[in-house]
CSV table of C-alpha atoms in Angstrom, one decimal:
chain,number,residue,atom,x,y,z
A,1,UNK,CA,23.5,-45.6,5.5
A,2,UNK,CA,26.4,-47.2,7.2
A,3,UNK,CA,29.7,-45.2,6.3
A,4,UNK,CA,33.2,-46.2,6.8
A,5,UNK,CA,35.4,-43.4,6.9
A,6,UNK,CA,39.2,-42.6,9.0
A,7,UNK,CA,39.2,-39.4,10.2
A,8,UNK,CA,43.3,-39.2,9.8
A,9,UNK,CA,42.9,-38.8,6.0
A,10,UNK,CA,44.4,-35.2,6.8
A,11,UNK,CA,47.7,-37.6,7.1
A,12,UNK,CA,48.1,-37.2,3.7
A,13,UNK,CA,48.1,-33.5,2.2
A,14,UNK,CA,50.6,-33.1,-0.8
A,15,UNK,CA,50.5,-29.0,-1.4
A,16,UNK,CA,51.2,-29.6,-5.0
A,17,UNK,CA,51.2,-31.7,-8.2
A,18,UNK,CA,52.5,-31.8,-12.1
A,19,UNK,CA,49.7,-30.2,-14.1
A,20,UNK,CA,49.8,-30.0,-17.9
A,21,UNK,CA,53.7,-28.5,-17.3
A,22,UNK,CA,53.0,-26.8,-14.4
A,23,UNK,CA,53.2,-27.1,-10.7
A,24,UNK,CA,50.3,-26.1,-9.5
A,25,UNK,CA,47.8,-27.1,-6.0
A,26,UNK,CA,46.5,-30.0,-6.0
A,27,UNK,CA,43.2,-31.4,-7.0
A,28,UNK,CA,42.6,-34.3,-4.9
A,29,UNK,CA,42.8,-32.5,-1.2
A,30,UNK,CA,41.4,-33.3,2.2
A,31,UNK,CA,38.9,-30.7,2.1
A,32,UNK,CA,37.1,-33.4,-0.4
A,33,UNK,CA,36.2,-35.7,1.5
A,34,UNK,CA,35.8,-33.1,4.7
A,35,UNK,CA,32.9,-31.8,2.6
A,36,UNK,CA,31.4,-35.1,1.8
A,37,UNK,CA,31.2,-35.9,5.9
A,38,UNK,CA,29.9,-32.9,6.7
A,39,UNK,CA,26.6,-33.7,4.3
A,40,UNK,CA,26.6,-37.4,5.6
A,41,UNK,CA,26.5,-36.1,9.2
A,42,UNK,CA,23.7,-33.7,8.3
A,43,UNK,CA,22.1,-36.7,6.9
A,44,UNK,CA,22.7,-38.7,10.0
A,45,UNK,CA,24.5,-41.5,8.2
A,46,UNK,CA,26.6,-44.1,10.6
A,47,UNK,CA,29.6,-43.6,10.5
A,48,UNK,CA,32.2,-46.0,11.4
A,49,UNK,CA,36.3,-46.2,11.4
A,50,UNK,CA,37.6,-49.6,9.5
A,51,UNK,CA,37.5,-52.5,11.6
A,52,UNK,CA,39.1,-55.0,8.7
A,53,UNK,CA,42.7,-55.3,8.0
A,54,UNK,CA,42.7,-55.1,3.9
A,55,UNK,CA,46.4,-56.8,3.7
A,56,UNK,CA,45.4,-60.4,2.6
A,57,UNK,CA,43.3,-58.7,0.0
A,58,UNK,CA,45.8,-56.2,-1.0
A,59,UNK,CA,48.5,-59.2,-0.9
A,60,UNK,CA,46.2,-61.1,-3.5
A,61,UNK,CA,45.7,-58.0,-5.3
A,62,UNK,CA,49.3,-55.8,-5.2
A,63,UNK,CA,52.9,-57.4,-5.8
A,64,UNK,CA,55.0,-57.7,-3.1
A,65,UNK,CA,57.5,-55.7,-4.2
A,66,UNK,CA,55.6,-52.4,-4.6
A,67,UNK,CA,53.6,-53.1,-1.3
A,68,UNK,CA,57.0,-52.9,0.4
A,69,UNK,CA,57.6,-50.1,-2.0
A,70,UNK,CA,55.1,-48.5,-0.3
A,71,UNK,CA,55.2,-49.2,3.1
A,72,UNK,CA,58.6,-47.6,3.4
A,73,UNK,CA,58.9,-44.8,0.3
A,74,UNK,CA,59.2,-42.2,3.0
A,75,UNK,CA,61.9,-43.6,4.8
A,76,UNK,CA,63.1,-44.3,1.6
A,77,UNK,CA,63.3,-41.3,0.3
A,78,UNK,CA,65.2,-39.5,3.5
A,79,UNK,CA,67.8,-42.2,3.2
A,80,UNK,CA,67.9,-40.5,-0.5
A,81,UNK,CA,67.6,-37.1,0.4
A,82,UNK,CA,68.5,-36.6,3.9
A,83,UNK,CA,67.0,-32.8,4.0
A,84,UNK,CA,64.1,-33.6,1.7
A,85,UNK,CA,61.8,-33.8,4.8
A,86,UNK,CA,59.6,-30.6,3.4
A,87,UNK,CA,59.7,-31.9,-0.1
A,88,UNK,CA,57.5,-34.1,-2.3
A,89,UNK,CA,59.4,-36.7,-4.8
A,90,UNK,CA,58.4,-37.1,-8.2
A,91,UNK,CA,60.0,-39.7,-10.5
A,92,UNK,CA,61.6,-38.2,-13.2
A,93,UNK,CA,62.1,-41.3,-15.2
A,94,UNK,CA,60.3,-44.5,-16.2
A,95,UNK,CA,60.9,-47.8,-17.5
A,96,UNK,CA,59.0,-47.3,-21.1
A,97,UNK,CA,59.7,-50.2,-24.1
A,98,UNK,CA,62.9,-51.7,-24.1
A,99,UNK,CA,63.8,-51.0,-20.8
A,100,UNK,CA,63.9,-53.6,-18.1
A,101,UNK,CA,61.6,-53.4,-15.3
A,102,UNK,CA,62.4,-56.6,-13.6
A,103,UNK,CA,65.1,-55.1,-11.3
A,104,UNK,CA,64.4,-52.8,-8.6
A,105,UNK,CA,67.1,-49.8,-9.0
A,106,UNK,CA,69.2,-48.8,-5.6
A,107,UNK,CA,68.3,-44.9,-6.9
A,108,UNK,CA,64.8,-44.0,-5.3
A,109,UNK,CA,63.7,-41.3,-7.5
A,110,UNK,CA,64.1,-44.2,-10.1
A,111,UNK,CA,62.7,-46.6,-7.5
A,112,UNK,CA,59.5,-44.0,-8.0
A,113,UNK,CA,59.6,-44.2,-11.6
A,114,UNK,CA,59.4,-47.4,-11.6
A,115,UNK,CA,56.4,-48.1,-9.8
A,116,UNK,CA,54.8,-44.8,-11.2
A,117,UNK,CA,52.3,-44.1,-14.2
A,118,UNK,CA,52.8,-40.5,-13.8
A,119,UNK,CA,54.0,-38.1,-12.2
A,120,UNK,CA,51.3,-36.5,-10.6
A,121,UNK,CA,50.6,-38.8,-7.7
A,122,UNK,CA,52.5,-36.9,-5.0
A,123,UNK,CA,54.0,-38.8,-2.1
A,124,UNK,CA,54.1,-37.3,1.9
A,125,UNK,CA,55.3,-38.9,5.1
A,126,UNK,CA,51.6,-39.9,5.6
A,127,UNK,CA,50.8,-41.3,2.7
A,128,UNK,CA,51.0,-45.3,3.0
A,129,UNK,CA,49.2,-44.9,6.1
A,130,UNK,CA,46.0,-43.1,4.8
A,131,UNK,CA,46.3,-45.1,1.8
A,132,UNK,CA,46.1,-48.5,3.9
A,133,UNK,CA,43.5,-47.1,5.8
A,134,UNK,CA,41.2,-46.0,2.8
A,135,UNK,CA,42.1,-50.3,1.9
A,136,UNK,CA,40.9,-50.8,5.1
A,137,UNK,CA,37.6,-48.7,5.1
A,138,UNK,CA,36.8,-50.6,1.6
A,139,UNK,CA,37.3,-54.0,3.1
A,140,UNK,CA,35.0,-52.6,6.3
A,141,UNK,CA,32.4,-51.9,3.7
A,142,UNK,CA,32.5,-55.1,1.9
A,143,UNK,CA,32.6,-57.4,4.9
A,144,UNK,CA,29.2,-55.8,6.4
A,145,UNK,CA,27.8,-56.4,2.5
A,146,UNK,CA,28.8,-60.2,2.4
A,147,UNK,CA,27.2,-60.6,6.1
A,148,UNK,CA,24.0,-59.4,4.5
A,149,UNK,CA,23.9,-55.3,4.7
A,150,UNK,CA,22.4,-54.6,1.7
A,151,UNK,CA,24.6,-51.3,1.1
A,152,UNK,CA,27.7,-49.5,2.6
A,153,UNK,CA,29.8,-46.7,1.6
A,154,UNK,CA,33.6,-46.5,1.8
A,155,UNK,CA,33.7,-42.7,2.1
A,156,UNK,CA,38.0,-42.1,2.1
A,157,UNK,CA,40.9,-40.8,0.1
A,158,UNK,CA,42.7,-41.0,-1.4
A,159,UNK,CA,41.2,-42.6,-4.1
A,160,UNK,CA,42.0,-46.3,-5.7
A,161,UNK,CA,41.2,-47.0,-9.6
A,162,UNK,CA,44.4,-46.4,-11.3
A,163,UNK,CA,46.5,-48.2,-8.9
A,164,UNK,CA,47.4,-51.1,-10.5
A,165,UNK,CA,49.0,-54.4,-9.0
A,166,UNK,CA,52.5,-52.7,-9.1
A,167,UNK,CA,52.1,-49.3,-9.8
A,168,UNK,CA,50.4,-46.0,-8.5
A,169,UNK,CA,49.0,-43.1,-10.6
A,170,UNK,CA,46.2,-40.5,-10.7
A,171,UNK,CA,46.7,-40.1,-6.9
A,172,UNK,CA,45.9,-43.4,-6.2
A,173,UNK,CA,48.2,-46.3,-4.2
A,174,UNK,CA,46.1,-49.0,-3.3
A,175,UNK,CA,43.3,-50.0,-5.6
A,176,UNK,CA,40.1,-49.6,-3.0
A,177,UNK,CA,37.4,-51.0,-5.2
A,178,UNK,CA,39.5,-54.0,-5.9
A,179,UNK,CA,40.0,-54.4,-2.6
A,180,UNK,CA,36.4,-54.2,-1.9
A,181,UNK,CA,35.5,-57.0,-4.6
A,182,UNK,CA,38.5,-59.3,-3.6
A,183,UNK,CA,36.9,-59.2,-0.4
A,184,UNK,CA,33.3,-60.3,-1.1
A,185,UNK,CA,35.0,-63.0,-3.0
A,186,UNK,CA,37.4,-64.1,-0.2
A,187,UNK,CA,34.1,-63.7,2.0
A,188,UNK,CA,32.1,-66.8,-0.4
A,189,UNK,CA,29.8,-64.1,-3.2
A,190,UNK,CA,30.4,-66.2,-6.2
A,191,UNK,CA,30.8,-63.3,-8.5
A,192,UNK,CA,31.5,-59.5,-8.1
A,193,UNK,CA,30.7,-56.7,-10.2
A,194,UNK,CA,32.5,-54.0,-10.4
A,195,UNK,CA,30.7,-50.6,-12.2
A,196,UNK,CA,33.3,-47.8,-12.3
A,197,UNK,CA,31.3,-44.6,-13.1
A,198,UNK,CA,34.1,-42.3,-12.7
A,199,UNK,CA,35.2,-39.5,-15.4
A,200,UNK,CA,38.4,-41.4,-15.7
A,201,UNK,CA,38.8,-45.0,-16.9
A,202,UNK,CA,39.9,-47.4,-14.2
A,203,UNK,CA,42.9,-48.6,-15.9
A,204,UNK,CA,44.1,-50.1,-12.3
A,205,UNK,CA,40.6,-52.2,-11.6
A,206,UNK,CA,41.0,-53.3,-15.2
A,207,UNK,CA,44.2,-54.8,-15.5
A,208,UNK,CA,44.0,-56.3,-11.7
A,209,UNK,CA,40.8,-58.5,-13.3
A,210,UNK,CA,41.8,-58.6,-16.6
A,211,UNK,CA,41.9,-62.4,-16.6
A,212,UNK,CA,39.7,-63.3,-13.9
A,213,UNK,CA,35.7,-64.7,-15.0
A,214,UNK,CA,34.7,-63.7,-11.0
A,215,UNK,CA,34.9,-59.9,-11.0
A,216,UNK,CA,33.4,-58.4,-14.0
A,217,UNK,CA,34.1,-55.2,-14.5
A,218,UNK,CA,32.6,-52.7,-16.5
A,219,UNK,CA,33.2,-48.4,-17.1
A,220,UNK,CA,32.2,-45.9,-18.8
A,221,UNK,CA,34.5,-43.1,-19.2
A,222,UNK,CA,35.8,-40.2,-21.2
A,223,UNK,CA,37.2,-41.2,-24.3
A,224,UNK,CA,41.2,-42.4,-23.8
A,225,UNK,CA,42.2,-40.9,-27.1
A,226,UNK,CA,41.8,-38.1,-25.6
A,227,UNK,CA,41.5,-37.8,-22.0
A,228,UNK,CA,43.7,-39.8,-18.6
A,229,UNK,CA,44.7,-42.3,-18.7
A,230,UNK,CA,44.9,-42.6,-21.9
A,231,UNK,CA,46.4,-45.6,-22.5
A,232,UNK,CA,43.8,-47.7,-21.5
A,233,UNK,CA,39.7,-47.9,-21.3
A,234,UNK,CA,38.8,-48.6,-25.3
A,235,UNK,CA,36.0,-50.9,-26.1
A,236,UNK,CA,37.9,-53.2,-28.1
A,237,UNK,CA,39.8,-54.3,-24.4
A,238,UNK,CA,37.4,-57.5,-23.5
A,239,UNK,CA,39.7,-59.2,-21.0
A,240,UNK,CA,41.7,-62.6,-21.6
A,241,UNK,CA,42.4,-66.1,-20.9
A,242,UNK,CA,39.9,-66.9,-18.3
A,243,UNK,CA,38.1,-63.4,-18.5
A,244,UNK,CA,37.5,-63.1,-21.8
A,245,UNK,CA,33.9,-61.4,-21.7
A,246,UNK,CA,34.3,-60.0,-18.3
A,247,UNK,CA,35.7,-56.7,-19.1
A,248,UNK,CA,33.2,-54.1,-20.3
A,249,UNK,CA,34.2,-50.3,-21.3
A,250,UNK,CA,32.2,-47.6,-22.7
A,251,UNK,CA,33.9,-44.2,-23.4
A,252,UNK,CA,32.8,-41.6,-24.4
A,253,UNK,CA,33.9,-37.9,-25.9
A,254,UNK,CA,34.1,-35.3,-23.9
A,255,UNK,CA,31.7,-32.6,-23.4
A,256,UNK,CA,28.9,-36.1,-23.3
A,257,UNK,CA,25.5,-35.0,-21.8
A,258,UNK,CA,23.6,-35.8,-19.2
A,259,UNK,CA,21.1,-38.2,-21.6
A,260,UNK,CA,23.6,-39.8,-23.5
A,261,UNK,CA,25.5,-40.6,-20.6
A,262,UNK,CA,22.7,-42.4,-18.9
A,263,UNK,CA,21.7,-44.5,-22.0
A,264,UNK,CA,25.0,-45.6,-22.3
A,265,UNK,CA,24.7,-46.4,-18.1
A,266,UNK,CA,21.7,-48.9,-19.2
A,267,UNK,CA,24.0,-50.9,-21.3
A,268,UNK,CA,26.4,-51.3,-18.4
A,269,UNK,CA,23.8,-52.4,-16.1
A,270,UNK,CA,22.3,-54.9,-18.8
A,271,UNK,CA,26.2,-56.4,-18.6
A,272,UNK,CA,26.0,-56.7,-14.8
A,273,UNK,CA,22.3,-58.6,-15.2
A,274,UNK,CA,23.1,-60.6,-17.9
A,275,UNK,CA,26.6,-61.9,-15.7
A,276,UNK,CA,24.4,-62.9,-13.2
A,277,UNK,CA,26.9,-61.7,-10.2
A,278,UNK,CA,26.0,-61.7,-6.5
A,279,UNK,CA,27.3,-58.5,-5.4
A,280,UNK,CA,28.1,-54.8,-6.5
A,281,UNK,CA,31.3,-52.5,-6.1
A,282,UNK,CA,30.6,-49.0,-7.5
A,283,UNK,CA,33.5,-46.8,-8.3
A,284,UNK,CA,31.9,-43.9,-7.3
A,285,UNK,CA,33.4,-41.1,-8.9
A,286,UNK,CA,31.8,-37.9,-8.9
A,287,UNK,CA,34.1,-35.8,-11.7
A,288,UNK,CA,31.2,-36.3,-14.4
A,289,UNK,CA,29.8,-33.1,-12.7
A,290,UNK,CA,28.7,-29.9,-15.0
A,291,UNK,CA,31.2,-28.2,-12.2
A,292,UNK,CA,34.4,-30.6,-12.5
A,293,UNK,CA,37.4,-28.6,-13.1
A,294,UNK,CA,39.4,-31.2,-15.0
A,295,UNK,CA,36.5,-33.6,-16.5
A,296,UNK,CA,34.7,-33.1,-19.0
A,297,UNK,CA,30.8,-34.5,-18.4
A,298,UNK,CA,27.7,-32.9,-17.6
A,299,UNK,CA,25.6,-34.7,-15.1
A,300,UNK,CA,23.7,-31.8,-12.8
A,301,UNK,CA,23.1,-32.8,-8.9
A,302,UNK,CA,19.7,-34.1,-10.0
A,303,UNK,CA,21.5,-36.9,-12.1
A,304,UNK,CA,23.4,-38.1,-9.1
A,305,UNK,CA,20.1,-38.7,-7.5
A,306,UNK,CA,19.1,-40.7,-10.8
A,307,UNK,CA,22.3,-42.3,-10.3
A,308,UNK,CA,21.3,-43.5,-7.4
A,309,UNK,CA,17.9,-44.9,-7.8
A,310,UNK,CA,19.2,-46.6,-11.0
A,311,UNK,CA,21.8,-48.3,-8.9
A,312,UNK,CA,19.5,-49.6,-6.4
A,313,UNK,CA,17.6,-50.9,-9.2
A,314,UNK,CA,20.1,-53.8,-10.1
A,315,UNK,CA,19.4,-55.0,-6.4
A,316,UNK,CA,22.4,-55.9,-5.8
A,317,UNK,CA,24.7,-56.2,-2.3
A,318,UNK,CA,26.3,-53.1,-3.1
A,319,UNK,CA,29.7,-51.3,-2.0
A,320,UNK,CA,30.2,-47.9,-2.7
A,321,UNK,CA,34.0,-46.6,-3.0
A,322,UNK,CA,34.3,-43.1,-3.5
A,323,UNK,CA,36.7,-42.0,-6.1
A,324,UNK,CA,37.5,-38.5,-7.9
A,325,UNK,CA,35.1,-35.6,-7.9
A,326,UNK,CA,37.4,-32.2,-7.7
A,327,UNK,CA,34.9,-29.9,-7.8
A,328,UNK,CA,35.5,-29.7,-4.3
A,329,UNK,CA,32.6,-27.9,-2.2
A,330,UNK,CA,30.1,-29.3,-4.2
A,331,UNK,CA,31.5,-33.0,-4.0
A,332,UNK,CA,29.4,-33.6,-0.6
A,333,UNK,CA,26.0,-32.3,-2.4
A,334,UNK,CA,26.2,-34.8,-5.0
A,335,UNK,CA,27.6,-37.7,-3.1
A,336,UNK,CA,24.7,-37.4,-0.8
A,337,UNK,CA,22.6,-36.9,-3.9
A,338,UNK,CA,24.0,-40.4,-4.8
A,339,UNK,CA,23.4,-42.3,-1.6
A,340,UNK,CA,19.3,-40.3,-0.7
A,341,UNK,CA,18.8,-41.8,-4.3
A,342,UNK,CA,19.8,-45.2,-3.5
A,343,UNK,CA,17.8,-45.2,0.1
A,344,UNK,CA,14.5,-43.1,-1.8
A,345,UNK,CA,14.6,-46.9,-4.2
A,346,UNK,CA,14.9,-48.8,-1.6
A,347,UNK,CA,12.6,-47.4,0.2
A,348,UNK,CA,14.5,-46.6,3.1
C-alpha cells in the first residue's frame, strides 16, 4: 500500500500533559507512530514523504487567525516568557459564555486559551511544523486517490479530528481528515465521505462540515455524556442549513463489544451508500482496542482485520488518516491488521 509518512514527526515530543488533575506523560508520543512504520516496513508498504502543500486546503478549512496562531505560537510564547524555552504552555483560561471571543488578547497564555478546547494539547518549538506536515501527508494521500489510486494511507502525528476551524484540542492542530476530503473535492470527486471510527467523536471534522451537503460525515463513538469530548457527537446533531442530513453520529457506552460495535458499523456504511459519494476519508483511529489505556471499546486485532475487509467493501477511493490509538506497542499490529484486511478484499 502506498504510505505517506514524514519522518521528522520526532519534531514534536511534549514530555507531559493535563490528565484528570494530574501531570502525567503523555499519551500521544512519537514512539506511536515509530511502531506503526516499523510493521508497514515489514510489510513492504511504499512509503513516501508529502509531496502536496495542504495550505489552500487548510486556508478553506482553518481561520486565518488561528493558522497564524499557529505558525508563530512558539515565537510567541518566548516573546512571553523569555526563559520558557524548556517549558510547555497550557492556557489557563478560556473564553466560555458571555465572554467575547472576537478579540485576539495581547496576553499569550490567553492567546492559548483562546484558540484551545483543553488543556491537554501540549505545544513545543516543533509543533506547527509536524502538524503542517501531517496536513501535508493527508493532502499527499488524497491527491494520489483523486488521480485514481484506489487507496492510500496518511500514516503521521499528531493526529487531526478535534481540531476545529479555530481551535485545537485532544492533541490535534490541524484537522488531517478534513484536509484529506477538502482535497478530493478541490481535486473535482463530487462528494466525500468522511467515516471517523475513532474512540473519540470528531467534534473538529464535524463542526468544519456541519453545513456543507459535499462531505458527509458520519462516527461512531463513545458516548459524549460521558466520555471526550463531551460536548459534542450525540445523534440528535444532523448538520444545518445546506447539510442538513449530512452529519451522521452513533455513540455508544463504554465498555461496547466487539459485536455491537460492528452492527452499529453497518448502519454507518448504509449512510455512506445511500449518499451516493465518490470517495472515502477514514478517520482511522485505533483507541477502540481491548488494550487502549484511556478508551473504553473492545475490538481484538482480529476486528481490525474485519475492519478492514468491511471497508474495502464500500469500494470506495479511499484515504486512510491515522488518528489515536495509545496503546502504544500494539498500535502497529492493528494498523497493519487494518490495511492486510483492506488489500486481502481487494484482492491485492
Amino acid at each position: 500500500m502506498l504510505v505517506f509518512h514524514d519522518p521528522l514527526h520526532r519534531g514534536h515530543a511534549p514530555t507531559h500533559e493535563f490528565f484528570r488533575g494530574e501531570l502525567v506523560p503523555c499519551f500521544e508520543k512519537p514512539e506511536r507512530v515509530d511502531y506503526v512504520m516499523e510493521q508497514l516496513r515489514a510489510r513492504g508498504d511504499l512509503l513516501c514523504e508529502p509531496d502536496i502543500d495542504s495550505r489552500s486546503a487548510l486556508q478553506r478549512l482553518h481561520t486565518p487567525r488561528y493558522l497564524q496562531f499557529l505558525e508563530t505560537a512558539w515565537d510567541r510564547w518566548l516573546a512571553f516568557q523569555p526563559d520558557g524555552r524548556r517549558q510547555q504552555p497550557f492556557p489557563s483560561v478560556w473564553p466560555v459564555r458571555s465572554l467575547r471571543s472576537d478579540v485576539e488578547p495581547a496576553n499569550f497564555i490567553a492567546q492559548l486559551g483562546l484558540y484551545s478546547m483543553d488543556n491537554g494539547t501540549p505545544l513545543v518549538q516543533g509543533t506547527w511544523a509536524v502538524a503542517k506536515r501531517a496536513a501535508d501527508a493527508a493532502a499527499s494521500a488524497a491527491a494520489r486517490v483523486a488521480a485514481g489510486l484506489r487507496v492510500a494511507f496518511s500514516c503521521t502525528r499528531p493526529p487531526g479530528h478535534h481540531a476545529g476551524a479555530d481551535f485545537m484540542g485532544g492533541y490535534c492542530f490541524l484537522n488531517n481528515a478534513a484536509v484529506a476530503a477538502q482535497t478530493l473535492r478541490d481535486l473535482g470527486v463530487p462528494r466525500v465521505a468522511v467515516l471517523d471510527v475513532d474512540f473519540h467523536h470528531g467534534n473538529g471534522t464535524q463542526s468544519i462540515f456541519y453545513e456543507r451537503s459535499d462531505v458527509l460525515f458520519v462516527s461512531l463513538h463513545g458516548d459524549p455524556a460521558s466520555e471526550y469530548p463531551f460536548y459534542l457527537g450525540y445523534a440528535d446533531e444532523r448538520g444545518e442549513g445546506a447539510g442538513l442530513g449530512y452529519n451522521r453520529n452513533y455513540p455508544m457506552p463504554a465498555g461496547t463489544p466487539a459485536s455491537v460495535w460492528f452492527d452499529t458499523l453497518e448502519h454507518a456504511c448504509t449512510d455512506i451508500d445511500q449518499a451516493g459519494c465518490d470517495a472515502l476519508v477514514v478517520s482511522l483511529g485505533l483507541d477502540t482496542y481491548e488494550g487502549d489505556p484511556i478508551s473504553h471499546f473492545k475490538l481484538t486485532r482480529a476486528d481490525f482485520h474485519r475492519l478492514g475487509v468491511r471497508l474495502a467493501r464500500l469500494n470506495q477511493p479511499t484515504v486512510l488518516v491515522l488518528e489515536g490509538g495509545y496503546a502504544t506497542a500494539d498500535l502497529g499490529l492493528n494498523a497493519a491488521a487494518v490495511l492486510a484486511g483492506f488489500e486481502a478484499e481487494m484482492g491485492a
